[in-house]
Structures are given as structure tokens and as C-alpha cells.
Amino acid sequence: AQSVTQLGSHVSVSEGALVLLRCNYSSSVPPYLFWYVQYPNQGLQLLLKYTTGATLVKGINGFEAEFKKSETSFHLTKPSAHMSDAAEYFCAVSDSRYSSASKIIFGSGTRLSIRP
Amino acid sequence: DAGVIQSPRHEVTEMGQEVTLRCKPISGHDYLFWYRQTMMRGLELLIYFNNNVPIDDSGMPEDRFSAKMPNASFSTLKIQPSEPRDSAVYFCASSATSGRALDTGELFFGEGSRLTVL
């Protein structure tokens, strides 16, 4: 069975500082990995995804994540935080054997706050 | 292109009343999902459909909850009777199976229906 763990339910950084949101997964098969972002009063939207190939994945709004198989991690980073990055971020894992979203497992989410 | 459309955005009702939430998925998507989001439990998958057929409803909390998808462009989630513990944000999401080798099944979410049961 697959699972995903997000370390830290709340992360606070200063504007301009590095953003690091941690995600570890468990999967017995090669995973597909996702980061979704949820802005206040909105639904989730895809930030970036890893399927195969390059392990460093770039997403929207300057975010990127690196798939590290040896560490079973898929941490999300952004070099310089902006006030508009304040949101809830969800890491998710999917079984790569399936071609649908029916097996996506979401983490519990990390709320990112940005200090002026 | 229009995204996933949910209605109502906000619903306040009294305990015991029937609640119906509605969803229009993205045209051409063959999967539809209903999620519930609460502070305590996070994001929970309630049920999902493939080609209008319910595939897995194991996440539906109890018999008071029911979901239908009469056609490819419409789904409902009904709670009858509603209880205060049903208060949550309910999300509908849709996805497509394109058949491509690298299809990842990305989910497209609606903006949610915030339900408050008094």
C-alpha cells in the first residue's frame, strides 16, 4: 500500500527566504508524485508532478521538487518566498501502474505562512 | 475551457434537512471524485465514478450519504438527514484517462461547497 507523510503541519518563513516543505512517501512500485496547492477558499490545483525521467521537476510560481528514490522523498522548494505563496500544500503519491487518478493518495497538508 | 463547476458554494442548513451538492466535471473527463475536507481529518475520498459508474464508495461515511452520476456532465452528492458533524468543504474533482504511456491522472478540482449544518 502507498502512503505519504508531510513533515510539519505549519511552516512559517520570511518573505524572500527559502521555502522547504518536506514529503516522504512509501510505495512498493515506482510512484508518480505530485504537489498540489490550495489557496484560501479555493480547490486544489497541481503545482508540479514527477512521473519518470529527470528527478528535478519544475512547477509553476518558481517551485521545484526533487525525487530522491534512496531517501523516498519529494521535498518542495522555492528559493525566495513571496507573500502570494501563503497557502496549503499537499503532497500526493499515485501508483504508476494505473493510468487514472483513482489511486492518488494525499498527505495531510502543510500550511505555509509568509512573514513580511 | 471551463473547469469543474460546483454548486452551491456555500450552504447553511439545519440538522435533519436534506442537502444536495452538485458537480459538473470537465467535458471529456471520464473519472469523477467526491472529496470531503475538514480540519480534523484532512482530505478524504468519499466516492469515485468511472464513465458514470460508481467504482469505489468505501469512503462514504454512512448510509445518510449517497452519490449519483446520471450522465457524463453531472453528479450529485446527497446527505439525508444532515448532521452537524457533516459540516465540511466538499470538493468534486475530475480526471481523464488519455491512454498515453505517461498519463499521470492529474486531478482537476472545483472550488468546493462549504456546508454548515447547525
XYZ file of N, CA and C in Angstrom:
702
model
N 0.842 -1.195 0.000
C 0.000 0.000 0.000
C 0.882 1.251 0.000
N 0.361 2.257 -0.635
C 1.114 3.505 -0.698
C 0.696 4.441 0.422
N 1.617 5.319 0.783
C 1.299 6.344 1.766
C 2.226 7.530 1.556
N 1.841 8.658 2.125
C 2.666 9.853 2.028
C 2.615 10.595 3.355
N 3.753 11.086 3.787
C 3.870 11.792 5.051
C 4.455 13.171 4.816
N 3.747 14.171 5.275
C 4.260 15.531 5.199
C 4.734 15.941 6.596
N 5.970 16.327 6.682
C 6.564 16.686 7.964
C 6.324 18.160 8.257
N 5.555 18.404 9.303
C 5.239 19.782 9.668
C 3.904 20.200 9.105
N 2.939 20.418 9.968
C 1.620 20.844 9.506
C 1.599 22.343 9.214
N 2.570 23.064 9.761
C 2.627 24.502 9.555
C 4.088 24.935 9.444
N 4.384 25.664 8.381
C 5.723 26.208 8.180
C 5.597 27.714 7.975
N 6.431 28.468 8.661
C 6.423 29.910 8.543
C 7.813 30.393 8.134
N 7.873 31.197 7.082
C 9.149 31.740 6.622
C 8.988 33.233 6.358
N 10.087 33.923 6.329
C 10.064 35.351 5.999
C 10.033 35.547 4.497
N 9.448 36.631 4.085
C 9.425 36.952 2.664
C 10.865 37.045 2.157
N 11.121 36.380 1.025
C 12.467 36.357 0.472
C 13.311 35.184 0.926
N 12.867 34.470 1.932
C 13.616 33.322 2.451
C 13.300 32.061 1.657
N 14.147 31.059 1.873
C 13.955 29.764 1.221
C 12.722 29.060 1.797
N 11.948 28.462 0.899
C 10.829 27.637 1.305
C 11.207 26.170 1.126
N 11.006 25.375 2.166
C 11.247 23.935 2.102
C 10.100 23.220 2.779
N 9.339 22.477 1.998
C 8.237 21.676 2.537
C 8.590 20.214 2.289
N 8.521 19.435 3.364
C 9.020 18.067 3.304
C 7.924 17.043 3.050
N 8.271 16.069 2.226
C 7.336 14.996 1.894
C 8.122 13.700 1.735
N 7.683 12.672 2.432
C 8.228 11.328 2.259
C 7.104 10.380 1.877
N 7.413 9.434 1.030
C 6.388 8.529 0.539
C 6.806 7.090 0.798
N 5.819 6.235 0.694
C 6.053 4.797 0.768
C 5.321 4.162 -0.389
N 6.055 3.383 -1.187
C 5.427 2.738 -2.333
C 6.229 1.515 -2.724
N 5.542 0.447 -3.025
C 6.218 -0.794 -3.413
C 6.492 -0.843 -4.911
N 5.956 0.109 -5.637
C 6.180 0.194 -7.077
C 6.642 1.606 -7.400
N 7.256 1.823 -8.571
C 7.659 3.190 -8.922
C 6.473 4.126 -8.818
N 6.632 5.197 -8.073
C 5.494 6.088 -7.852
C 5.422 7.230 -8.847
N 4.222 7.772 -8.979
C 4.066 9.106 -9.520
C 3.883 10.013 -8.297
N 4.505 11.176 -8.314
C 4.461 12.071 -7.169
C 3.981 13.452 -7.589
N 3.224 14.070 -6.723
C 2.596 15.347 -7.033
C 2.729 16.298 -5.847
N 2.721 17.573 -6.163
C 2.453 18.611 -5.175
C 1.265 19.421 -5.701
N 0.263 19.549 -4.827
C -0.886 20.390 -5.118
C -0.867 21.574 -4.154
N -1.413 22.707 -4.598
C -1.518 23.888 -3.739
C -2.993 24.288 -3.633
N -3.373 24.699 -2.436
C -4.744 25.161 -2.197
C -4.688 26.557 -1.600
N -5.126 27.535 -2.365
C -5.231 28.899 -1.859
C -6.539 29.031 -1.083
N -6.635 29.995 -0.186
C -7.840 30.142 0.644
C -9.121 30.167 -0.180
N -10.067 29.374 0.259
C -11.404 29.315 -0.354
C -11.381 28.842 -1.809
N -10.386 28.056 -2.135
C -10.309 27.510 -3.483
C -10.054 26.006 -3.429
N -10.207 25.376 -4.579
C -9.875 23.961 -4.681
C -8.384 23.764 -4.872
N -7.972 22.514 -4.868
C -6.566 22.205 -5.072
C -6.212 22.331 -6.546
N -4.998 22.755 -6.816
C -4.518 22.809 -8.189
C -3.099 22.253 -8.232
N -2.777 21.633 -9.358
C -1.486 20.987 -9.491
C -0.366 22.018 -9.567
N 0.648 21.806 -8.741
C 1.823 22.671 -8.722
C 2.927 22.077 -9.592
N 3.167 20.781 -9.416
C 4.145 20.066 -10.224
C 3.945 18.572 -10.030
N 4.600 17.795 -10.910
C 4.461 16.348 -10.822
C 5.723 15.662 -11.325
N 5.988 14.490 -10.766
C 7.073 13.637 -11.241
C 6.471 12.330 -11.742
N 6.877 11.959 -12.940
C 6.450 10.665 -13.472
C 7.675 9.799 -13.697
N 8.427 10.093 -14.723
C 9.694 9.390 -14.976
C 10.687 10.412 -15.508
N 11.943 9.985 -15.667
C 12.932 10.876 -16.263
C 13.610 11.746 -15.239
N 13.804 12.999 -15.586
C 14.544 13.930 -14.733
C 13.956 13.983 -13.338
N 14.814 13.859 -12.349
C 14.333 13.794 -10.967
C 14.066 15.161 -10.376
N 14.595 16.219 -10.990
C 14.305 17.578 -10.539
C 13.182 18.118 -11.413
N 12.079 18.408 -10.778
C 10.889 18.824 -11.508
C 10.580 20.276 -11.184
N 10.333 21.053 -12.211
C 9.988 22.457 -12.015
C 8.493 22.648 -12.218
N 7.917 23.482 -11.355
C 6.488 23.735 -11.439
C 6.187 25.198 -11.631
N 4.942 25.546 -11.344
C 4.535 26.932 -11.506
C 5.017 27.781 -10.332
N 5.067 29.084 -10.552
C 5.386 30.057 -9.498
C 6.765 29.858 -8.872
N 7.696 29.305 -9.610
C 9.067 29.176 -9.138
C 9.341 28.012 -8.212
N 8.375 27.153 -8.011
C 8.569 25.986 -7.158
C 9.242 24.845 -7.924
N 9.972 24.031 -7.207
C 10.536 22.826 -7.780
C 10.623 21.753 -6.702
N 10.738 20.512 -7.148
C 10.846 19.395 -6.215
C 11.781 18.365 -6.820
N 12.467 17.659 -5.946
C 13.407 16.645 -6.404
C 13.005 15.282 -5.878
N 12.884 14.337 -6.787
C 12.582 12.962 -6.426
C 13.891 12.268 -6.041
N 13.940 11.807 -4.782
C 15.119 11.078 -4.311
C 14.671 9.694 -3.880
N 14.911 8.735 -4.764
C 14.455 7.377 -4.510
C 15.114 6.793 -3.267
N 16.408 7.053 -3.097
C 17.135 6.475 -1.970
C 16.604 6.978 -0.632
N 16.045 8.182 -0.629
C 15.507 8.764 0.595
C 13.977 8.709 0.632
N 13.375 8.161 -0.385
C 11.908 8.128 -0.558
C 11.312 9.486 -0.232
N 11.905 10.519 -0.832
C 11.449 11.872 -0.537
C 11.105 12.624 -1.822
N 10.304 13.642 -1.644
C 9.901 14.511 -2.769
C 9.637 15.892 -2.170
N 10.683 16.510 -1.650
C 10.552 17.798 -0.964
C 10.342 18.938 -1.956
N 9.543 19.892 -1.554
C 9.204 21.053 -2.374
C 10.022 22.252 -1.918
N 10.612 22.965 -2.869
C 11.417 24.123 -2.513
C 11.114 25.309 -3.419
N 11.419 26.481 -2.885
C 11.380 27.710 -3.666
C 12.454 28.620 -3.079
N 13.327 29.163 -3.899
C 14.474 29.917 -3.373
C 14.083 31.156 -2.575
N 13.023 31.836 -2.999
C 12.671 33.099 -2.368
C 11.153 33.196 -2.227
N 10.698 33.191 -0.984
C 9.256 33.193 -0.729
C 8.638 34.547 -1.035
N 7.412 34.479 -1.532
C 6.633 35.680 -1.809
C 5.356 35.608 -0.996
N 4.830 36.763 -0.661
C 3.606 36.786 0.152
C 2.491 35.970 -0.492
N 2.447 35.971 -1.807
C 1.382 35.253 -2.514
C 1.519 33.729 -2.423
N 2.633 33.251 -1.872
C 2.818 31.800 -1.720
C 2.090 31.239 -0.504
N 1.548 32.098 0.324
C 0.825 31.629 1.506
C -0.375 30.792 1.078
N -0.379 29.537 1.482
C -1.401 28.591 1.042
C -1.179 27.273 1.776
N -2.027 26.309 1.467
C -1.840 24.942 1.974
C -1.286 24.110 0.838
N -0.289 23.292 1.153
C 0.379 22.488 0.136
C 0.210 21.012 0.474
N -0.176 20.245 -0.536
C -0.418 18.813 -0.358
C 0.514 18.010 -1.252
N 1.209 17.085 -0.633
C 1.992 16.118 -1.377
C 1.089 14.905 -1.649
N 1.267 14.281 -2.793
C 0.422 13.131 -3.134
C 1.233 12.104 -3.914
N 0.828 10.857 -3.779
C 1.502 9.757 -4.474
C 0.464 8.921 -5.203
N 0.880 8.424 -6.352
C -0.010 7.575 -7.134
C 0.752 6.367 -7.621
N 0.057 5.278 -7.788
C 0.652 4.050 -8.292
C 0.854 4.184 -9.791
N 2.086 4.052 -10.246
C 2.390 4.275 -11.661
C 1.846 3.172 -12.564
N 1.340 2.110 -11.958
C 0.769 1.050 -12.793
C -0.591 1.436 -13.333
N -1.195 2.440 -12.745
C -2.533 2.833 -13.143
C -2.482 4.119 -13.950
N -3.337 4.209 -14.927
C -3.333 5.390 -15.784
C -4.437 6.358 -15.421
N -4.970 6.239 -14.226
C -6.008 7.170 -13.820
C -5.658 7.747 -12.462
N -6.457 8.699 -12.059
C -6.207 9.358 -10.788
C -6.883 8.639 -9.633
N -7.387 7.437 -9.897
C -8.181 6.766 -8.872
C -7.350 6.281 -7.701
N -6.036 6.278 -7.868
C -5.200 5.769 -6.790
C -4.346 6.845 -6.146
N -4.682 8.101 -6.348
C -3.912 9.179 -5.733
C -4.175 9.226 -4.239
N -3.092 9.228 -3.472
C -3.172 9.327 -2.014
C -2.585 10.674 -1.606
N -3.345 11.460 -0.854
C -2.896 12.780 -0.439
C -2.317 12.744 0.976
N -1.323 13.591 1.195
C -0.822 13.820 2.539
C -1.770 14.726 3.306
N -1.412 14.982 4.550
C -2.296 15.750 5.430
C -2.178 17.250 5.224
N -1.225 17.677 4.414
C -1.104 19.088 4.093
C -0.155 19.839 4.994
N 0.475 20.872 4.451
C 1.332 21.787 5.203
C 0.894 23.209 4.887
N 0.566 23.921 5.942
C 0.162 25.320 5.765
C 1.402 26.194 5.768
N 1.600 26.929 4.685
C 2.757 27.824 4.562
C 2.326 29.263 4.842
N 2.959 29.865 5.828
C 2.733 31.276 6.146
C 3.986 32.067 5.787
N 3.784 33.282 5.314
C 4.897 34.146 4.923
C 4.882 35.388 5.802
N 5.978 35.632 6.484
C 6.095 36.815 7.345
C 6.661 37.980 6.542
N 6.088 39.168 6.716
C 6.589 40.332 5.956
C 8.026 40.662 6.325
N -11.187 27.113 -21.317
C -12.067 25.986 -21.009
C -12.604 26.119 -19.594
N -13.866 25.753 -19.394
C -14.430 25.806 -18.063
C -13.838 24.683 -17.237
N -13.617 24.976 -15.962
C -13.118 23.951 -15.067
C -14.258 23.174 -14.469
N -13.979 22.499 -13.370
C -15.010 21.769 -12.647
C -15.895 22.792 -11.922
N -17.180 22.651 -12.098
C -18.112 23.622 -11.525
C -18.943 22.967 -10.443
N -18.908 23.575 -9.256
C -19.681 23.047 -8.131
C -20.706 24.077 -7.661
N -21.833 23.558 -7.186
C -22.830 24.428 -6.587
C -23.564 23.682 -5.483
N -24.028 24.377 -4.451
C -23.741 25.777 -4.184
C -22.330 25.962 -3.623
N -21.823 27.167 -3.589
C -20.515 27.419 -2.983
C -20.611 27.382 -1.463
N -21.740 27.839 -0.962
C -21.963 27.844 0.483
C -23.377 27.363 0.755
N -23.509 26.548 1.788
C -24.824 26.045 2.176
C -24.875 26.017 3.697
N -25.869 26.666 4.244
C -26.123 26.605 5.683
C -27.499 25.997 5.872
N -27.573 24.954 6.654
C -28.838 24.275 6.843
C -28.960 23.815 8.285
N -30.125 23.368 8.629
C -30.349 22.890 9.988
C -30.282 21.367 10.030
N -29.895 20.882 11.163
C -29.806 19.439 11.358
C -31.103 18.760 10.946
N -30.976 17.664 10.223
C -32.142 16.915 9.796
C -32.600 17.226 8.381
N -32.113 18.324 7.837
C -32.519 18.702 6.487
C -31.707 17.930 5.454
N -32.272 17.836 4.273
C -31.580 17.197 3.151
C -30.690 18.213 2.456
N -29.501 17.773 2.111
C -28.551 18.626 1.404
C -28.160 17.950 0.089
N -28.165 18.714 -0.975
C -27.726 18.188 -2.275
C -26.646 19.091 -2.844
N -25.504 18.513 -3.092
C -24.386 19.223 -3.696
C -24.238 18.755 -5.137
N -23.883 19.680 -6.002
C -23.870 19.387 -7.424
C -22.491 19.633 -8.038
N -22.220 18.881 -9.098
C -20.912 18.992 -9.740
C -21.037 18.767 -11.239
N -20.376 19.628 -11.976
C -20.251 19.445 -13.433
C -18.775 19.261 -13.738
N -18.373 18.071 -14.161
C -16.941 17.847 -14.431
C -16.497 18.506 -15.735
N -15.214 18.487 -15.954
C -14.673 18.992 -17.212
C -15.111 18.067 -18.343
N -15.562 18.669 -19.423
C -16.039 17.891 -20.557
C -14.951 16.953 -21.069
N -15.331 15.695 -21.255
C -14.376 14.717 -21.767
C -13.674 13.910 -20.695
N -13.772 14.355 -19.448
C -13.165 13.596 -18.357
C -14.046 12.403 -18.009
N -13.407 11.246 -17.795
C -14.189 10.038 -17.548
C -14.164 9.581 -16.097
N -13.411 10.307 -15.245
C -13.419 9.996 -13.816
C -13.950 11.200 -13.045
N -14.736 10.921 -12.028
C -15.248 11.975 -11.155
C -15.109 11.520 -9.711
N -14.632 12.434 -8.876
C -14.346 12.121 -7.484
C -15.078 13.108 -6.579
N -15.531 12.622 -5.436
C -16.033 13.475 -4.377
C -15.119 13.344 -3.157
N -14.617 14.486 -2.695
C -13.768 14.534 -1.508
C -14.444 15.388 -0.443
N -14.074 15.118 0.811
C -14.509 15.946 1.922
C -13.263 16.442 2.651
N -13.259 17.722 2.991
C -12.108 18.295 3.684
C -12.542 18.905 4.999
N -11.915 18.461 6.090
C -12.141 19.031 7.411
C -10.796 19.269 8.078
N -10.800 20.116 9.075
C -9.562 20.384 9.817
C -9.072 19.111 10.492
N -9.995 18.341 11.036
C -9.599 17.184 11.829
C -9.099 16.022 10.961
N -9.734 15.809 9.830
C -9.454 14.605 9.044
C -8.765 14.883 7.720
N -8.589 16.161 7.394
C -7.925 16.486 6.139
C -8.809 16.179 4.949
N -8.182 15.734 3.866
C -8.874 15.473 2.609
C -9.205 13.988 2.530
N -10.486 13.674 2.456
C -10.925 12.281 2.412
C -11.646 12.001 1.100
N -11.302 10.909 0.452
C -12.014 10.480 -0.744
C -13.292 9.769 -0.314
N -14.425 10.254 -0.790
C -15.704 9.651 -0.426
C -16.116 8.580 -1.423
N -16.072 8.928 -2.697
C -16.530 8.026 -3.749
C -15.952 8.499 -5.075
N -15.773 7.554 -6.008
C -15.428 7.993 -7.342
C -16.144 7.163 -8.402
N -16.341 7.791 -9.541
C -17.045 7.205 -10.671
C -16.088 7.097 -11.869
N -16.309 6.092 -12.673
C -15.642 5.962 -13.959
C -16.714 5.739 -15.014
N -16.746 6.609 -16.005
C -17.792 6.514 -17.035
C -19.186 6.408 -16.414
N -19.417 7.246 -15.423
C -20.707 7.403 -14.749
C -21.048 6.255 -13.798
N -20.202 5.268 -13.683
C -20.472 4.111 -12.831
C -19.685 4.251 -11.517
N -20.347 4.115 -10.368
C -19.607 4.179 -9.103
C -18.651 3.003 -8.986
N -17.398 3.312 -8.716
C -16.379 2.267 -8.647
C -16.028 1.920 -7.202
N -15.876 2.924 -6.384
C -15.466 2.697 -5.002
C -16.159 3.718 -4.113
N -17.048 3.239 -3.267
C -17.750 4.135 -2.336
C -17.377 3.816 -0.893
N -16.252 3.190 -0.716
C -15.858 2.771 0.633
C -15.579 3.948 1.559
N -15.384 5.127 1.000
C -15.140 6.301 1.818
C -16.397 7.023 2.260
N -17.526 6.615 1.774
C -18.781 7.248 2.179
C -19.016 6.912 3.649
N -19.182 7.932 4.479
C -19.193 7.689 5.932
C -20.343 6.826 6.429
N -21.498 6.959 5.889
C -22.635 6.162 6.356
C -23.779 6.278 5.360
N -24.833 5.558 5.658
C -25.937 5.468 4.707
C -26.636 6.804 4.457
N -26.385 7.766 5.285
C -27.006 9.070 5.062
C -26.438 9.751 3.823
N -25.293 9.277 3.377
C -24.633 9.850 2.203
C -24.919 8.992 0.972
N -25.234 9.659 -0.139
C -25.408 8.954 -1.399
C -24.918 9.841 -2.530
N -24.445 9.228 -3.593
C -23.959 9.971 -4.749
C -24.453 9.314 -6.022
N -24.748 10.156 -7.001
C -25.212 9.670 -8.288
C -24.494 10.406 -9.399
N -24.438 9.743 -10.538
C -23.901 10.391 -11.735
C -24.765 9.942 -12.912
N -25.878 10.612 -13.142
C -26.820 10.181 -14.178
C -26.286 10.315 -15.595
N -25.325 11.200 -15.795
C -24.712 11.341 -17.121
C -23.296 11.880 -16.964
N -22.604 11.991 -18.063
C -21.180 12.343 -18.032
C -20.921 13.777 -17.596
N -21.966 14.590 -17.527
C -21.737 16.000 -17.229
C -22.359 16.450 -15.913
N -22.780 15.497 -15.081
C -23.465 15.921 -13.867
C -23.382 14.841 -12.799
N -23.108 15.298 -11.563
C -23.107 14.384 -10.428
C -23.668 15.111 -9.218
N -24.270 14.347 -8.327
C -24.778 14.906 -7.079
C -24.274 14.096 -5.895
N -24.094 14.792 -4.801
C -23.797 14.173 -3.511
C -24.893 14.626 -2.563
N -25.607 13.659 -2.004
C -26.746 13.978 -1.162
C -26.505 13.490 0.260
N -26.907 14.313 1.206
C -26.833 13.944 2.619
C -28.248 14.073 3.178
N -28.761 12.971 3.706
C -30.124 12.965 4.216
C -30.273 11.941 5.323
N -30.578 12.347 6.548
C -30.636 13.724 7.026
C -29.246 14.242 7.393
N -29.078 15.520 7.315
C -27.782 16.096 7.641
C -27.598 16.228 9.154
N -26.331 16.195 9.582
C -25.972 16.344 10.989
C -24.840 17.362 11.104
N -24.701 17.979 12.274
C -23.639 18.989 12.445
C -22.246 18.460 12.102
N -21.986 17.182 12.363
C -20.657 16.641 12.067
C -20.391 16.494 10.567
N -21.400 16.744 9.742
C -21.203 16.726 8.289
C -20.642 18.059 7.781
N -20.558 19.036 8.661
C -20.029 20.338 8.262
C -18.599 20.184 7.762
N -18.368 20.655 6.552
C -17.064 20.457 5.901
C -17.095 21.185 4.557
N -15.978 21.154 3.886
C -15.937 21.593 2.486
C -15.905 20.341 1.620
N -16.826 20.258 0.696
C -16.928 19.104 -0.190
C -16.414 19.505 -1.575
N -15.440 18.736 -2.039
C -14.837 19.010 -3.343
C -15.225 17.927 -4.345
N -15.462 18.385 -5.538
C -15.609 17.498 -6.674
C -14.350 17.670 -7.533
N -13.874 16.585 -8.080
C -12.703 16.644 -8.965
C -12.937 15.709 -10.135
N -12.335 16.033 -11.263
C -12.449 15.141 -12.409
C -11.078 14.883 -13.012
N -11.008 13.827 -13.777
C -9.748 13.410 -14.357
C -10.017 12.624 -15.624
N -9.015 12.586 -16.491
C -9.155 11.872 -17.749
C -8.115 10.771 -17.853
N -8.500 9.700 -18.481
C -7.551 8.636 -18.812
C -7.266 8.751 -20.293
N -6.128 9.283 -20.617
C -5.868 9.567 -22.021
C -5.321 8.370 -22.763
N -4.814 7.388 -22.031
C -4.222 6.248 -22.700
C -2.764 6.440 -23.027
N -2.259 7.643 -22.791
C -0.841 7.854 -23.034
C 0.004 7.112 -22.008
N 1.177 6.712 -22.441
C 2.031 5.932 -21.553
C 2.385 6.684 -20.286
N 2.504 7.988 -20.353
C 2.910 8.754 -19.187
C 1.735 9.494 -18.568
N 0.537 9.034 -18.835
C -0.611 9.686 -18.216
C -0.497 9.581 -16.707
N -0.671 10.669 -16.037
C -0.497 10.666 -14.590
C -1.796 10.804 -13.834
N -2.892 10.930 -14.573
C -4.149 11.033 -13.863
C -4.257 12.252 -12.989
N -3.799 13.395 -13.470
C -3.908 14.632 -12.696
C -5.357 14.929 -12.389
N -5.610 15.352 -11.169
C -6.946 15.721 -10.725
C -7.188 17.211 -10.923
N -8.384 17.542 -11.377
C -8.804 18.930 -11.527
C -9.947 19.158 -10.541
N -9.732 20.063 -9.609
C -10.697 20.285 -8.544
C -11.610 21.468 -8.831
N -12.843 21.366 -8.347
C -13.711 22.510 -8.285
C -13.355 23.371 -7.086
N -14.084 24.464 -6.909
C -13.781 25.385 -5.820
C -14.396 24.955 -4.495
N -15.208 23.920 -4.527
C -15.733 23.374 -3.288
C -17.083 23.944 -2.887
N -17.790 23.161 -2.094
C -19.056 23.593 -1.481
C -18.862 23.534 0.023
N -18.961 24.694 0.656
C -18.785 24.746 2.116
C -20.137 24.528 2.772
N -20.250 23.436 3.498
C -21.510 23.066 4.146
C -21.413 23.306 5.645
N -22.396 24.007 6.169
C -22.518 24.209 7.617
C -23.878 23.687 8.040
N -23.861 22.719 8.941
C -25.099 22.158 9.469
C -25.240 22.605 10.922
N -26.291 23.337 11.203
C -26.485 23.897 12.543
C -27.262 22.954 13.453
